[in-house]
CSV table of C-alpha atoms and ligand atoms in Angstrom, one decimal:
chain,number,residue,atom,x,y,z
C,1,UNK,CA,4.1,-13.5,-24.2
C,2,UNK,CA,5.3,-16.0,-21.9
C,3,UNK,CA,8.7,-17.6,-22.3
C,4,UNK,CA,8.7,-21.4,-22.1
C,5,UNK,CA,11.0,-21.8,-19.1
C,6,UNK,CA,9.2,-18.8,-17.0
C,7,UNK,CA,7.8,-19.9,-14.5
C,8,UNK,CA,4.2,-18.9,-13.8
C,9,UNK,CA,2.9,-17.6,-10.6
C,10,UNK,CA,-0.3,-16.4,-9.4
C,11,UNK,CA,-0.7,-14.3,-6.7
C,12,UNK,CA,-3.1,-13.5,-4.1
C,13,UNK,CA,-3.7,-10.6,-1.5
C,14,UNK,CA,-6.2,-10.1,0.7
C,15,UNK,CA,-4.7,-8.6,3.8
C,16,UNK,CA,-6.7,-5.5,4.0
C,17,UNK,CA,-9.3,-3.4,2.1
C,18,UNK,CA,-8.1,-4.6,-1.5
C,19,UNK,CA,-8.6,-7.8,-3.1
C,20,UNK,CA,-5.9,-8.6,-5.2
C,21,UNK,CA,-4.2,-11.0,-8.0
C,22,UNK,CA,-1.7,-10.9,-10.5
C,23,UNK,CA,0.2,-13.4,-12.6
C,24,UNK,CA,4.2,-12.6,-12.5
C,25,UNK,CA,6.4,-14.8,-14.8
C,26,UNK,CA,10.0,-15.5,-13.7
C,27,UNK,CA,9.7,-13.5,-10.8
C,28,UNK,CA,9.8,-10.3,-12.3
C,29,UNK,CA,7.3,-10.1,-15.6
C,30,UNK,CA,4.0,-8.3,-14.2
C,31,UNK,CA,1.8,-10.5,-17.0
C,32,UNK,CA,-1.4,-9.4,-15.7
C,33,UNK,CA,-2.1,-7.2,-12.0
C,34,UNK,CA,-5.8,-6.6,-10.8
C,35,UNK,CA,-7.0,-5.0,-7.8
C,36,UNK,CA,-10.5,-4.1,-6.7
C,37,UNK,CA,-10.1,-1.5,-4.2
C,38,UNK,CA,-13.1,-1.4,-1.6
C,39,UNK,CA,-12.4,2.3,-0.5
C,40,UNK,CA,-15.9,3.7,-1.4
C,41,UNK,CA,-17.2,1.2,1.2
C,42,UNK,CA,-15.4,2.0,3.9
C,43,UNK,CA,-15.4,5.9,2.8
C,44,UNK,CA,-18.3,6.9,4.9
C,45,UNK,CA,-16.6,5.1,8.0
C,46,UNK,CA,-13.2,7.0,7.4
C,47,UNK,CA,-11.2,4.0,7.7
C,48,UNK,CA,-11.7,0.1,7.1
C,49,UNK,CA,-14.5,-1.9,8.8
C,50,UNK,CA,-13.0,-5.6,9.4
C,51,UNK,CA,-16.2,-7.1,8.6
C,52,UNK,CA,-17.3,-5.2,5.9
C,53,UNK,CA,-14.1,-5.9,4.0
C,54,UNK,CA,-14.4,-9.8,4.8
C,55,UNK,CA,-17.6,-9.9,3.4
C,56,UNK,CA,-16.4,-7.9,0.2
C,57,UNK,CA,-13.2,-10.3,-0.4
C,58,UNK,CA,-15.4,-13.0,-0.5
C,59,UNK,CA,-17.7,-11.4,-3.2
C,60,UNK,CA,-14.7,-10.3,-5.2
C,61,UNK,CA,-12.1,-12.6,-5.1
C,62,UNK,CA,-13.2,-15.1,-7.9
C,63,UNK,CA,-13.6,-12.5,-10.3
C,64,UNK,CA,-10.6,-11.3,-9.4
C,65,UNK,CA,-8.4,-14.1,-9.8
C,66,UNK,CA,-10.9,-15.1,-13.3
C,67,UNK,CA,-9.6,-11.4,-14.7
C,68,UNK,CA,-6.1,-11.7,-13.5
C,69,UNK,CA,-5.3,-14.9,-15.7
C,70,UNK,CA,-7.4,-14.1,-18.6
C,71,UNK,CA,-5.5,-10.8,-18.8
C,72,UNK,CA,-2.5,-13.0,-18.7
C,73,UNK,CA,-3.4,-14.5,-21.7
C,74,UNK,CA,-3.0,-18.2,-19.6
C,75,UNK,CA,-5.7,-21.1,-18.1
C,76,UNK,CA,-5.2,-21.9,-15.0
C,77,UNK,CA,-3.3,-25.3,-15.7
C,78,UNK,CA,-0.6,-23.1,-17.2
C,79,UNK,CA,0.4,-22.0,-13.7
C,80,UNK,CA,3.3,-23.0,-11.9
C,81,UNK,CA,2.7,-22.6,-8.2
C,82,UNK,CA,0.2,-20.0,-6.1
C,83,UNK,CA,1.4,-17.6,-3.4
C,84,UNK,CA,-1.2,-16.2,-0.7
C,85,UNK,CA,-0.5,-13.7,2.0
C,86,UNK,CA,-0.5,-15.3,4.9
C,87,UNK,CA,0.2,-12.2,7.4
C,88,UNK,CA,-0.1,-9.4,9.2
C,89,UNK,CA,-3.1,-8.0,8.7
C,90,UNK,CA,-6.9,-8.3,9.2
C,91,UNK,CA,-7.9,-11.7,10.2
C,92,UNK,CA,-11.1,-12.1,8.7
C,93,UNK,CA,-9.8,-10.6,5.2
C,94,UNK,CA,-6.9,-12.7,5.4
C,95,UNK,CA,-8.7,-15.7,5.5
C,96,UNK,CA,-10.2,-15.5,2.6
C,97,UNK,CA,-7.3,-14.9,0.5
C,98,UNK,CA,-5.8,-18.4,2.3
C,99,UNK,CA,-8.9,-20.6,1.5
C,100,UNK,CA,-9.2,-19.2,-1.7
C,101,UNK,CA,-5.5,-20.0,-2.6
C,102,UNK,CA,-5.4,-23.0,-0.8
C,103,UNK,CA,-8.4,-24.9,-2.8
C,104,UNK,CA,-7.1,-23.8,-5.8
C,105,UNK,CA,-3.9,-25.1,-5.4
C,106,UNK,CA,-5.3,-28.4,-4.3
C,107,UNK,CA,-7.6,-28.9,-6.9
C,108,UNK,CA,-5.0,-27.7,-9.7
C,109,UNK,CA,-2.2,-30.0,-8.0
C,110,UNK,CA,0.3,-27.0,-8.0
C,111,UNK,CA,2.6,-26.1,-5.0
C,112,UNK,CA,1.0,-23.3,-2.8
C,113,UNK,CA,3.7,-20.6,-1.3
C,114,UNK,CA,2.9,-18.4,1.6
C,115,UNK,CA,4.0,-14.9,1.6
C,116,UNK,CA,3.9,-12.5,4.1
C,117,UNK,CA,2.6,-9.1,3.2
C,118,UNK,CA,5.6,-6.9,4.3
C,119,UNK,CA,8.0,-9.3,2.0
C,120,UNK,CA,5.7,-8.1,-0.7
C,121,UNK,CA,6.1,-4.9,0.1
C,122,UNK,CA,10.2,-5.0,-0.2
C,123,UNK,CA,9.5,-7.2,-3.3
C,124,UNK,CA,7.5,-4.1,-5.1
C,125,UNK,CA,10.3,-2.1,-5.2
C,126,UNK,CA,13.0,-4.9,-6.4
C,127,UNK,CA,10.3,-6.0,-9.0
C,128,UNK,CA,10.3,-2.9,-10.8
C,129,UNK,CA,13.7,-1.7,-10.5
C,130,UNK,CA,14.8,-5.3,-11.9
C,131,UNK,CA,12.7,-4.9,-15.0
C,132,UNK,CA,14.6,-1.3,-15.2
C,133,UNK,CA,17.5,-3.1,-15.5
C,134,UNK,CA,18.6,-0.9,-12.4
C,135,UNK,CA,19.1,-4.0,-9.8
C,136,UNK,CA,19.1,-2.1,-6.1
C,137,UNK,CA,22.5,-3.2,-4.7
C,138,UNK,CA,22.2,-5.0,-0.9
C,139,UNK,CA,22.1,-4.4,2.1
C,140,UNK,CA,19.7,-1.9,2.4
C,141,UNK,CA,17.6,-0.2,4.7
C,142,UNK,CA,14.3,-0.6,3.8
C,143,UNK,CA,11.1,1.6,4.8
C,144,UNK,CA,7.7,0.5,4.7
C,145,UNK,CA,5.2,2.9,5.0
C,146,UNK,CA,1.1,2.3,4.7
C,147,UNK,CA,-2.2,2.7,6.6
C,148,UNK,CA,-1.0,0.1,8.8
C,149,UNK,CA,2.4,-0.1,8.8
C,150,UNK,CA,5.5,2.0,9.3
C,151,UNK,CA,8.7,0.3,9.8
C,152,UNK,CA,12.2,0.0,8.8
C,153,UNK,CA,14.2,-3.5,8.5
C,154,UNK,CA,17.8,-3.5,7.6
C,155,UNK,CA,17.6,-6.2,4.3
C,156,UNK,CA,20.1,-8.0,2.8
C,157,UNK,CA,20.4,-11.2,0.4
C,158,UNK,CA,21.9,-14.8,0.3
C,159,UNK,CA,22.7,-15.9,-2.8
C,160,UNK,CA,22.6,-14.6,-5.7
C,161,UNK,CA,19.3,-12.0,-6.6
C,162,UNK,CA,17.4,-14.6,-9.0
C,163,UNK,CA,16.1,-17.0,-6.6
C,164,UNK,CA,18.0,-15.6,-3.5
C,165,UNK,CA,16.7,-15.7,-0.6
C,166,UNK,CA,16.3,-12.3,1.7
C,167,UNK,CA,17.0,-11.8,5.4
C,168,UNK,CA,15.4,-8.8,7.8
C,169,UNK,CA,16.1,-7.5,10.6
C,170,UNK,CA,13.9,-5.0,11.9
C,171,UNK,CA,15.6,-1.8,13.0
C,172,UNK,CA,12.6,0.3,14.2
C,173,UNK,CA,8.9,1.0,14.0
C,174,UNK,CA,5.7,3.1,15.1
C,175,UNK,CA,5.1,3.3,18.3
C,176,UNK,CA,1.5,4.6,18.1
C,177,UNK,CA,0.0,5.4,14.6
C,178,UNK,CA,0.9,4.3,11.1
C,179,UNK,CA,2.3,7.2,9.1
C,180,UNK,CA,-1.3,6.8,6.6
C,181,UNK,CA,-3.7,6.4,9.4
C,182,UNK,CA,-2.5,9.8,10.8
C,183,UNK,CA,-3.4,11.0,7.3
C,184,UNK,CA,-6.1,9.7,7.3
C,185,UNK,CA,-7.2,11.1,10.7
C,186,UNK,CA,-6.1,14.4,10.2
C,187,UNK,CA,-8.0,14.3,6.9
C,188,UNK,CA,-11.3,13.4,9.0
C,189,UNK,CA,-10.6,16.4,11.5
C,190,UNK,CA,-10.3,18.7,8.3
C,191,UNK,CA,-13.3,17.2,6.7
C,192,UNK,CA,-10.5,16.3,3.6
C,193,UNK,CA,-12.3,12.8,3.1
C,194,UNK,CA,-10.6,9.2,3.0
C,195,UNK,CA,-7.9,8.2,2.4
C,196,UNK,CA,-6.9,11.3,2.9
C,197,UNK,CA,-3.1,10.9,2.0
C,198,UNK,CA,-3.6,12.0,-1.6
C,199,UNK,CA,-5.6,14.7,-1.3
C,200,UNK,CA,-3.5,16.3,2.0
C,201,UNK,CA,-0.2,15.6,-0.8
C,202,UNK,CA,-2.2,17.5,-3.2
C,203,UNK,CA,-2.9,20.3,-1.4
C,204,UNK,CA,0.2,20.7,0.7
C,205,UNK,CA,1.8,22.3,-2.0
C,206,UNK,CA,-0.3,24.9,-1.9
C,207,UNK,CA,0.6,25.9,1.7
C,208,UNK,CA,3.7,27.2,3.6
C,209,UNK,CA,5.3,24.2,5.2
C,210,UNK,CA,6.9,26.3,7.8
C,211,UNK,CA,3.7,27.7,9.0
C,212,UNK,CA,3.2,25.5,11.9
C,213,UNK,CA,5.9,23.9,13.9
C,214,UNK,CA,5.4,20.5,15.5
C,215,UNK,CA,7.8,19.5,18.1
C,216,UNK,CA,10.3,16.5,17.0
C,217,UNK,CA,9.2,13.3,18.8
C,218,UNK,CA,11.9,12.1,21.0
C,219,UNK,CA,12.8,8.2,21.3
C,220,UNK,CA,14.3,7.3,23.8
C,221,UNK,CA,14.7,3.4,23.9
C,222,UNK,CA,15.1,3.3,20.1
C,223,UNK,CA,16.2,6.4,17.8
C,224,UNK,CA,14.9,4.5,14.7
C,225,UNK,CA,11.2,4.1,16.2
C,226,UNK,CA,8.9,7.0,14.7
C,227,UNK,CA,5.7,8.6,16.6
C,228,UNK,CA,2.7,10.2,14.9
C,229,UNK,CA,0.3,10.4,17.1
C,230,UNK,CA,1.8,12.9,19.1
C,231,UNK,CA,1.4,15.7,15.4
C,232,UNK,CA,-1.9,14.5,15.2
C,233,UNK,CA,-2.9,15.5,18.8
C,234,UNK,CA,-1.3,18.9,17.8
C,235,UNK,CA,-2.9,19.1,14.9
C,236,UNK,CA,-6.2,18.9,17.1
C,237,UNK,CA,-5.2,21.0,19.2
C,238,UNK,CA,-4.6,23.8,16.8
C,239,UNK,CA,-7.9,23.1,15.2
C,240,UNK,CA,-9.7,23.8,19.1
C,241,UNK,CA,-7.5,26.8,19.9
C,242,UNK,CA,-9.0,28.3,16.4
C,243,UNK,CA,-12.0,28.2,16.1
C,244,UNK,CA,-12.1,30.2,13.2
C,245,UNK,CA,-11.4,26.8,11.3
C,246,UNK,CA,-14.6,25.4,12.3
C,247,UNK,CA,-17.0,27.1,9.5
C,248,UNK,CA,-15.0,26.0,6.6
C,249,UNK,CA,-14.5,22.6,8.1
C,250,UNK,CA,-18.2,22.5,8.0
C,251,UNK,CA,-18.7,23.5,4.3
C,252,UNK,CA,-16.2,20.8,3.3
C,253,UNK,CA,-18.1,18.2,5.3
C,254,UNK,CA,-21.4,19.3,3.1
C,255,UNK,CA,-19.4,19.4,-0.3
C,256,UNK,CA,-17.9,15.6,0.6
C,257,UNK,CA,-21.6,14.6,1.5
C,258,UNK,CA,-23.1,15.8,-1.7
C,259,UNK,CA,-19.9,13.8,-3.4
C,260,UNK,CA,-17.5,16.7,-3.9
C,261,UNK,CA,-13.9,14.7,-3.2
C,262,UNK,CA,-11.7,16.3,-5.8
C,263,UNK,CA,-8.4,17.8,-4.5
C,264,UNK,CA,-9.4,20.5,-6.2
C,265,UNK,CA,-13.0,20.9,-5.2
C,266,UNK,CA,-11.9,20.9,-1.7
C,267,UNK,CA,-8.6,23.1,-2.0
C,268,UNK,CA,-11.7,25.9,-3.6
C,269,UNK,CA,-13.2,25.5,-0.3
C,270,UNK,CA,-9.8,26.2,2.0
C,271,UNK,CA,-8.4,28.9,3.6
C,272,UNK,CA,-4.9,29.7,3.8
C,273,UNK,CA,-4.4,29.1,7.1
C,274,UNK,CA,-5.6,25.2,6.6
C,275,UNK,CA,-3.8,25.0,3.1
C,276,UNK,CA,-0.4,26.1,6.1
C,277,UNK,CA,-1.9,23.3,8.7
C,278,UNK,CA,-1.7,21.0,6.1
C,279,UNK,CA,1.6,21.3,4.5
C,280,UNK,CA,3.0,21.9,8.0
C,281,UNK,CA,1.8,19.0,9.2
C,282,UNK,CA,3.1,17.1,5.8
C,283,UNK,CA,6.4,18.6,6.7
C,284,UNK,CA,7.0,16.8,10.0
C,285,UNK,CA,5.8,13.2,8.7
C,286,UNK,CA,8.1,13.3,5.9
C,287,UNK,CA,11.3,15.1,7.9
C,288,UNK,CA,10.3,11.9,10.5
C,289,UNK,CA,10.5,9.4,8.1
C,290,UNK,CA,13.3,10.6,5.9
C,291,UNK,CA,15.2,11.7,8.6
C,292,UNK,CA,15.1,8.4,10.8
C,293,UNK,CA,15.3,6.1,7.9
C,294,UNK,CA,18.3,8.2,6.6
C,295,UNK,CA,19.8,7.9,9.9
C,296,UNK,CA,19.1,4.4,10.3
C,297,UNK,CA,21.3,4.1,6.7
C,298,UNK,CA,24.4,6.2,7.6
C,299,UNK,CA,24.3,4.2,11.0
C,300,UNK,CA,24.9,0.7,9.0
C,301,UNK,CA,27.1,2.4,6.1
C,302,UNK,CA,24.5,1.4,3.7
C,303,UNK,CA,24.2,2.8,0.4
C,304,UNK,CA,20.8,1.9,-1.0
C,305,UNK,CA,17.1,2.6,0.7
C,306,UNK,CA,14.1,1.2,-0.6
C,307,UNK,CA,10.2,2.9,0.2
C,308,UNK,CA,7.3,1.2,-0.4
C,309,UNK,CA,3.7,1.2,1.0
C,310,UNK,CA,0.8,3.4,0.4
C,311,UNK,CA,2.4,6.7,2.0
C,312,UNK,CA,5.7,5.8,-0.8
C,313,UNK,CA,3.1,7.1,-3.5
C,314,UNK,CA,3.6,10.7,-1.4
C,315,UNK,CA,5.1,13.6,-4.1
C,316,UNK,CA,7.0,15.7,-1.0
C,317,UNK,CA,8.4,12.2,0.2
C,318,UNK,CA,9.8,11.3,-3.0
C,319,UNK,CA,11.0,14.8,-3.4
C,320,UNK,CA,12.7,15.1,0.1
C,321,UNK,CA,14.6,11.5,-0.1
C,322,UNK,CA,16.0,12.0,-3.8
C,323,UNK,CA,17.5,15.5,-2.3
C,324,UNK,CA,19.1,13.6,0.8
C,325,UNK,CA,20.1,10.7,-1.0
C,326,UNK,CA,21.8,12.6,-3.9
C,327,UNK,CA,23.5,14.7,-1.5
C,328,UNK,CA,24.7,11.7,0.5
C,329,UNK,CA,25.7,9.3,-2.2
C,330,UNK,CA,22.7,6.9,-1.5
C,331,UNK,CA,20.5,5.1,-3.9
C,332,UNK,CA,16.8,5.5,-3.0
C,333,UNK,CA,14.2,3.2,-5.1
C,334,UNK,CA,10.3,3.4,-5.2
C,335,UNK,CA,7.6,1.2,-6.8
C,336,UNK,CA,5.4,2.9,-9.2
C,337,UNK,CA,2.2,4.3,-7.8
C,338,UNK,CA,0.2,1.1,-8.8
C,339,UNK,CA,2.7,-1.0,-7.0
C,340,UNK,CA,2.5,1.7,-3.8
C,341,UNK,CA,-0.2,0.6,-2.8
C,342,UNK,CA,-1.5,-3.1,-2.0
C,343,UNK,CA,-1.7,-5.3,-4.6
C,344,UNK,CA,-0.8,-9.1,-5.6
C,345,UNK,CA,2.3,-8.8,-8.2
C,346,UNK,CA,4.8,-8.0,-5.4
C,347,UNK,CA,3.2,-11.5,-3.6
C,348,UNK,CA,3.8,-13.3,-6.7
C,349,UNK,CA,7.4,-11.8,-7.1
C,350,UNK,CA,7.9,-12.7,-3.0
C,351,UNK,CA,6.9,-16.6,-3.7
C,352,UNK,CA,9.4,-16.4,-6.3
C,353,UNK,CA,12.4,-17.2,-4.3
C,354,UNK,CA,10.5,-19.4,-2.1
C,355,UNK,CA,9.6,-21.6,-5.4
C,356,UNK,CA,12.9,-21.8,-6.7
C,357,UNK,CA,13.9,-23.4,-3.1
C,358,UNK,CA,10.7,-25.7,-3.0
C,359,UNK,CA,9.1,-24.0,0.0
C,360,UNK,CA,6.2,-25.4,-0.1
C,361,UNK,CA,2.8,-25.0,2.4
C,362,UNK,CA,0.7,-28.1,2.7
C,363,UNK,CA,-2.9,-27.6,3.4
C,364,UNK,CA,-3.0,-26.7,7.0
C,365,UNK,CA,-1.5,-23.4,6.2
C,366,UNK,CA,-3.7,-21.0,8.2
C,367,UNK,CA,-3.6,-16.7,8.2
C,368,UNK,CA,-1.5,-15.2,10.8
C,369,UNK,CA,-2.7,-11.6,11.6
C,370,UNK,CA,0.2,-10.8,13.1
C,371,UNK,CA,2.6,-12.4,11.5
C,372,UNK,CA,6.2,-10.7,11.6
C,373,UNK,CA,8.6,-10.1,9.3
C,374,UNK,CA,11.9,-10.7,11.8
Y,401,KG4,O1,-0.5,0.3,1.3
Y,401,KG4,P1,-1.9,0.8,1.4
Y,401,KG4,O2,-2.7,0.8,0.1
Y,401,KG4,O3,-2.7,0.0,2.4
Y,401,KG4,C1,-2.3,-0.3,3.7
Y,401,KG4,O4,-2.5,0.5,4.6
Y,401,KG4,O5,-1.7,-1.4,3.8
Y,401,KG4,O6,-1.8,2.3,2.0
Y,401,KG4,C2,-2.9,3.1,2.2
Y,401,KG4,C3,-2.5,4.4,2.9
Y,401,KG4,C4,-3.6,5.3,3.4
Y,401,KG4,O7,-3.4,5.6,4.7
Y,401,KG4,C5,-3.5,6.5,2.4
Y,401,KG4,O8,-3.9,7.7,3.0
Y,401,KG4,C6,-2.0,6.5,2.2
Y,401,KG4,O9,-1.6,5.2,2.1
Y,401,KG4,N1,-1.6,7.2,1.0
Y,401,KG4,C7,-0.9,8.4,1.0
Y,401,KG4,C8,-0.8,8.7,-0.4
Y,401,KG4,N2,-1.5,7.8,-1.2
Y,401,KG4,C9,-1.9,6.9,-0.3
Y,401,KG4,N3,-0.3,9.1,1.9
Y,401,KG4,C10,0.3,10.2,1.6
Y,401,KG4,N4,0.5,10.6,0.4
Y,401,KG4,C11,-0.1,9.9,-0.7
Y,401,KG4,N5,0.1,10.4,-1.9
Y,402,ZN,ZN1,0.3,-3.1,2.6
């Protein structure tokens, strides 16, 4: 049901591998959210092929954006402004998201708002803990972790929440890897499939965490930046000092090829030892990222951290910042799992504020792939 004085916005995301749109009224209301993931495409690649996922936005996104208002219960008159990503991500995917958003905007006469991506990210978790009635109090140190991103900005609001406008300062970031991707590659050298966050998460908790030990990266120039490629070399490195992993690495690849992905078809298939490697190498991602971003808090006397990106769907992450944040007096806030991972309600709730002050794009908006965030 939409409320007469709601205003309607639709969203639109297109900055990686999932096309996206969703119809969010008032700024918080998810009325309708769809996202057609392209991961069996870029499966058998282990990771996302630019121009395969261009070419797959441009076959999905009508029927995406048809589904996402007729699941709204709305036409497309009823809408009061659109909201594209604009930035960071992949060029050629982000284009089409733009083009899309900008023709329909002009052809509907309704004001066209561009978001960027990380924004979106922030906005999933404010979204949903609005809606809880559980408003995150601000400042905040926010952590945004995905297959392409891991960063932490320091977030904080002018105004008051409804329409208010956010400022970020970025506090520190990856120097190498994104927290996912090195899932994702460690997965590959395991033969774990992709993405292979949720099934290492799955089977982590089968191993012994303490198994393994992976040095601590060191920063120097910035204690908040984060390093993973250095645990994924190690990881590696373990896997060529013992060879013994090499035959059941093998069987896993022939089970994934025959279409065997389950967790737990491929925990059947693990030893021990690999079920340790894993949860070890779980372990140091999430000490990194809790630890830093907890740091990064205590630092700036901040009581509330927000997580959101693909990786913010991991169980032993959840589980490691509620225990540090209860035992610190922190609030800590994640999106749901659908609202993890990329989609186009948190770019509809992003344009929100940016409606409210008439921020408008006129139709030389163009993508930015590497658009920042501050
Ligand atoms: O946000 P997202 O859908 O796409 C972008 O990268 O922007 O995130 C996907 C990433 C992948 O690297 C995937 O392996 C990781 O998030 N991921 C997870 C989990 N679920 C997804 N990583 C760890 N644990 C999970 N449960
Ligand atoms: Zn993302």
């Amino acid at each position: 049901m939409v409320e007469s004085d709601e205003k309607l916005i639709l969203g639109i995301e297109s900055s990686c591998d999932e096309t996206a749109a969703a119809v969010v009224a008032g700024g918080r209301r998810i009325l309708s959210s769809i996202v057609a993931s392209q991961i069996s495409i870029h499966r058998k690649y282990g990771g996302v092929v630019p121009e395969l996922a261009s070419r797959e936005h441009l076959r999905q996104i009508v029927p995406v954006v048809r589904e996402a208002i007729e699941q709204a219960g709305i036409g497309l008159p009823d809408l009061d402004a659109i909201a594209v990503t604009k930035g960071p991500g992949l060029a050629g995917s982000l284009v089409v998201g733009v083009t899309y958003g900008k023709v329909l905007a002009l052809s509907l006469g309704k004001p066209l708002i561009a978001v960027n991506h990380l924004e979106g990210h922030v906005h999933a978790v404010l979204l949903e803990a609005h809606t809880a009635g559980r408003a995150p109090a601000l400042p905040a140190i926010c952590l945004i972790v995905s297959g392409g991103h891991t960063i932490l900005y320091g977030v904080k609001s002018r105004g008051d929440n409804g329409g208010a406008h956010f400022t970020y300062e970025r506090i520190g970031g990856t120097r190498d890897d994104a927290a996912g991707e090195a899932y994702d590659k460690v997965a590959r050298m395991l033969a774990l499939g992709y993405p292979g966050g949720p099934v290492i998460d799955r089977l982590a908790a089968y191993g012994d965490p303490r198994a393994i030990r992976f040095a601590e990266p060191k920063m120097k120039e910035n204690l908040y930046d984060f390093s993973f490629s250095g645990i994924k070399t190690a990881v590696l490195y373990h896997l060529r000092r013992n060879p013994e992993f090499q035959p059941e690495i093998e069987t896993r690849q022939q089970a994934l090829a025959r279409g065997e992905r389950s967790a737990d078809a491929l925990r059947a298939l693990s030893t021990q030892p690999t079920l340790d490697l894993i949860a070890s190498f779980q372990r140091a991602v999430v000490d990194n990222l809790v630890g830093r971003t907890l740091s990064a808090a205590e630092q700036q006397a901040v009581h509330t951290i927000l997580v959101s990106g693909g990786v913010a769907a991991n169980s032993e992450l959840r589980r490691s910042f509620d225990a540090e944040c209860t035992r610190r007096g922190i609030e800590v806030f994640f999106p749901s799992r659908h609202l993890s991972t990329d989609n186009a309600a948190m770019i509809a709730a992003a344009g929100y504020p940016r409606f409210v002050s008439g921020e408008f794009e006129n139709f030389t908006l163009n993508a930015e792939a590497n658009l920042p965030l501050a």
